[in-house]
Tab-separated table of C-alpha atoms in Angstrom:
chain	number	residue	atom	x	y	z
J	1009	MET	CA	-31.338	28.682	-65.455
J	1010	ASN	CA	-33.677	30.837	-67.207
J	1011	GLN	CA	-34.473	30.838	-70.829
J	1012	ASP	CA	-31.982	33.368	-72.161
J	1013	GLU	CA	-29.067	31.711	-70.084
J	1014	SER	CA	-29.963	28.310	-71.693
J	1015	VAL	CA	-30.159	29.614	-75.200
J	1016	LYS	CA	-26.888	31.515	-74.785
J	1017	ALA	CA	-25.458	28.295	-73.374
J	1018	PHE	CA	-26.606	26.286	-76.239
J	1019	LYS	CA	-25.302	28.856	-78.800
J	1020	ASN	CA	-21.799	28.430	-77.246
J	1021	GLU	CA	-22.001	24.907	-77.322
J	1022	LEU	CA	-23.022	25.010	-80.975
J	1023	ARG	CA	-20.102	27.328	-81.745
J	1024	ASN	CA	-17.749	24.780	-80.145
J	1025	TYR	CA	-19.387	21.819	-82.218
J	1026	GLN	CA	-16.523	21.472	-84.596
J	1027	TYR	CA	-13.957	21.794	-81.888
J	1028	TYR	CA	-15.527	18.941	-79.975
J	1029	GLN	CA	-15.497	16.820	-83.091
J	1030	LYS	CA	-11.814	17.642	-83.819
J	1031	ARG	CA	-11.014	16.827	-80.091
J	1032	VAL	CA	-12.653	13.381	-80.426
J	1033	LYS	CA	-10.469	12.487	-83.444
J	1034	ASP	CA	-7.461	13.730	-81.710
J	1035	ILE	CA	-8.324	11.695	-78.698
J	1036	ASP	CA	-8.873	8.577	-80.813
J	1037	GLU	CA	-5.464	9.073	-82.406
J	1038	GLN	CA	-3.850	9.285	-78.827
J	1039	ILE	CA	-5.797	6.174	-77.913
J	1040	GLU	CA	-4.269	4.399	-80.852
J	1041	LEU	CA	-0.863	5.387	-79.910
J	1042	CYS	CA	-1.277	4.283	-76.385
J	1043	PHE	CA	-2.362	0.773	-77.668
J	1044	TYR	CA	0.716	0.723	-79.929
J	1045	ASN	CA	2.874	1.735	-76.805
J	1046	LEU	CA	1.143	-0.959	-74.788
J	1047	GLY	CA	2.216	-3.588	-77.428
J	1048	GLY	CA	5.699	-2.387	-76.912
J	1049	ALA	CA	5.464	-2.533	-73.250
J	1050	ARG	CA	4.580	-6.230	-73.125
J	1051	GLY	CA	6.995	-7.677	-75.381
J	1052	VAL	CA	10.449	-7.107	-76.957
J	1053	ASP	CA	10.043	-5.648	-80.403
J	1054	PRO	CA	13.297	-4.680	-82.117
J	1055	SER	CA	11.609	-2.215	-84.265
J	1056	ARG	CA	10.565	-0.115	-81.129
J	1057	GLU	CA	12.605	1.755	-78.785
J	1058	PRO	CA	13.074	0.025	-75.569
J	1059	ILE	CA	11.495	1.358	-72.386
J	1060	HIS	CA	14.176	1.426	-69.751
J	1061	ALA	CA	13.266	3.331	-66.619
J	1062	PRO	CA	10.172	1.351	-65.074
J	1063	THR	CA	9.389	-2.301	-65.339
J	1064	ASN	CA	7.134	-3.344	-68.247
J	1065	LYS	CA	4.197	-4.024	-65.735
J	1066	ASP	CA	4.516	-0.447	-64.404
J	1067	VAL	CA	4.503	0.993	-67.988
J	1068	GLU	CA	1.544	-1.122	-68.813
J	1069	TYR	CA	-0.362	0.235	-65.796
J	1070	ILE	CA	0.479	3.841	-66.803
J	1071	ILE	CA	-0.551	3.358	-70.363
J	1072	ARG	CA	-3.842	1.795	-69.336
J	1073	ASP	CA	-4.592	4.609	-66.865
J	1074	LYS	CA	-3.958	7.108	-69.730
J	1075	ILE	CA	-6.321	5.134	-72.015
J	1076	GLU	CA	-9.140	5.162	-69.360
J	1077	ARG	CA	-8.648	8.883	-68.919
J	1078	LEU	CA	-8.796	9.420	-72.581
J	1079	GLU	CA	-11.697	7.232	-73.035
J	1080	ARG	CA	-13.699	9.105	-70.322
J	1081	SER	CA	-12.720	12.470	-72.108
J	1082	LYS	CA	-13.902	11.162	-75.378
J	1083	SER	CA	-17.187	9.950	-73.842
J	1084	LEU	CA	-17.907	13.282	-72.377
J	1085	LEU	CA	-17.220	15.106	-75.707
J	1086	ILE	CA	-19.485	12.513	-77.525
J	1087	ASP	CA	-22.294	13.251	-74.973
J	1088	LYS	CA	-21.936	16.835	-75.728
J	1089	ILE	CA	-22.032	16.155	-79.716
J	1090	ASN	CA	-25.095	14.019	-79.256
J	1091	TYR	CA	-26.805	16.649	-77.218
J	1092	ILE	CA	-26.138	19.361	-79.783
J	1093	ASP	CA	-27.328	16.916	-82.659
J	1094	SER	CA	-30.567	16.156	-80.827
J	1095	VAL	CA	-31.404	20.036	-80.354
J	1096	VAL	CA	-30.403	20.720	-83.839
J	1097	ASP	CA	-32.650	18.132	-85.201
J	1098	LYS	CA	-35.451	19.766	-83.587
J	1099	ILE	CA	-34.799	23.263	-84.899
J	1100	SER	CA	-36.782	24.419	-87.796
J	1101	ASP	CA	-34.972	25.993	-90.530
J	1102	LYS	CA	-31.527	24.744	-89.431
J	1103	ASP	CA	-29.638	26.437	-92.074
J	1104	MET	CA	-30.081	29.935	-90.736
J	1105	VAL	CA	-28.987	28.879	-87.301
J	1106	LEU	CA	-26.123	26.740	-88.546
J	1107	GLU	CA	-24.827	29.516	-90.922
J	1108	VAL	CA	-24.546	32.017	-88.145
J	1109	LEU	CA	-23.375	29.736	-85.339
J	1110	VAL	CA	-21.423	26.786	-86.864
J	1111	ALA	CA	-20.196	28.279	-90.219
J	1112	GLY	CA	-19.054	31.457	-88.385
J	1113	LYS	CA	-20.721	33.945	-90.620
J	1114	THR	CA	-21.799	37.191	-89.158
J	1115	LEU	CA	-25.309	38.262	-88.706
J	1116	GLU	CA	-24.819	41.153	-91.059
J	1117	SER	CA	-23.590	38.886	-93.925
J	1118	VAL	CA	-26.587	36.523	-93.371
J	1119	CYS	CA	-29.604	38.945	-92.677
J	1120	GLY	CA	-29.669	40.150	-96.285
J	1121	LYS	CA	-30.230	36.551	-97.549
J	1122	TYR	CA	-33.381	36.220	-95.320
J	1123	TYR	CA	-34.495	39.853	-95.817
J	1124	LEU	CA	-34.213	40.595	-92.082
J	1125	SER	CA	-32.540	43.249	-90.024
J	1126	LYS	CA	-29.646	42.136	-87.735
J	1127	ASN	CA	-31.588	42.251	-84.605
J	1128	GLY	CA	-34.634	40.542	-86.405
J	1129	LEU	CA	-32.382	37.639	-87.379
J	1130	ALA	CA	-30.835	37.470	-83.865
J	1131	LYS	CA	-34.273	37.189	-82.329
J	1132	ILE	CA	-35.524	34.594	-84.846
J	1133	ILE	CA	-32.455	32.312	-84.217
J	1134	ASN	CA	-32.965	32.840	-80.352
J	1135	ARG	CA	-36.547	31.837	-80.705
J	1136	LYS	CA	-35.913	28.654	-82.734
J	1137	ILE	CA	-33.207	27.521	-80.217
J	1138	GLU	CA	-35.583	28.223	-77.361
J	1139	ARG	CA	-38.357	26.231	-78.957
J	1140	ALA	CA	-35.941	23.390	-79.649
J	1141	LEU	CA	-34.583	23.357	-76.124
J	1142	LYS	CA	-38.291	23.283	-74.703
J	1143	GLU	CA	-39.052	20.266	-76.775
J	1144	LEU	CA	-36.263	18.121	-75.268
């Protein structure tokens, strides 16, 4: 992967950063629900709906498999978040980069703040990301 492609790839990952964080929270909630359902599969709890179709052991295995899949997905997302954090930590003047890529502001709205043209701001952001990626 050449430099331009790696910068583009990282910029896409950075744009997805908040989505990754939200997905991790959603997965945590799903895992919590699975553990709750797992408790219902093992014993008879009158406050929960009975599980009729498969035996309790089968339900337990199904729920445990789902928990494992969710934990693998969560692990991959956490690895992506950690990678993004490590690169962002190496970027000088993070505010400029984060304003455009994470906050979702346009180059036009930010370039006046830094007294740069739209193209100049884009080049500076790309250079900062490229340097940070080289440092890893």
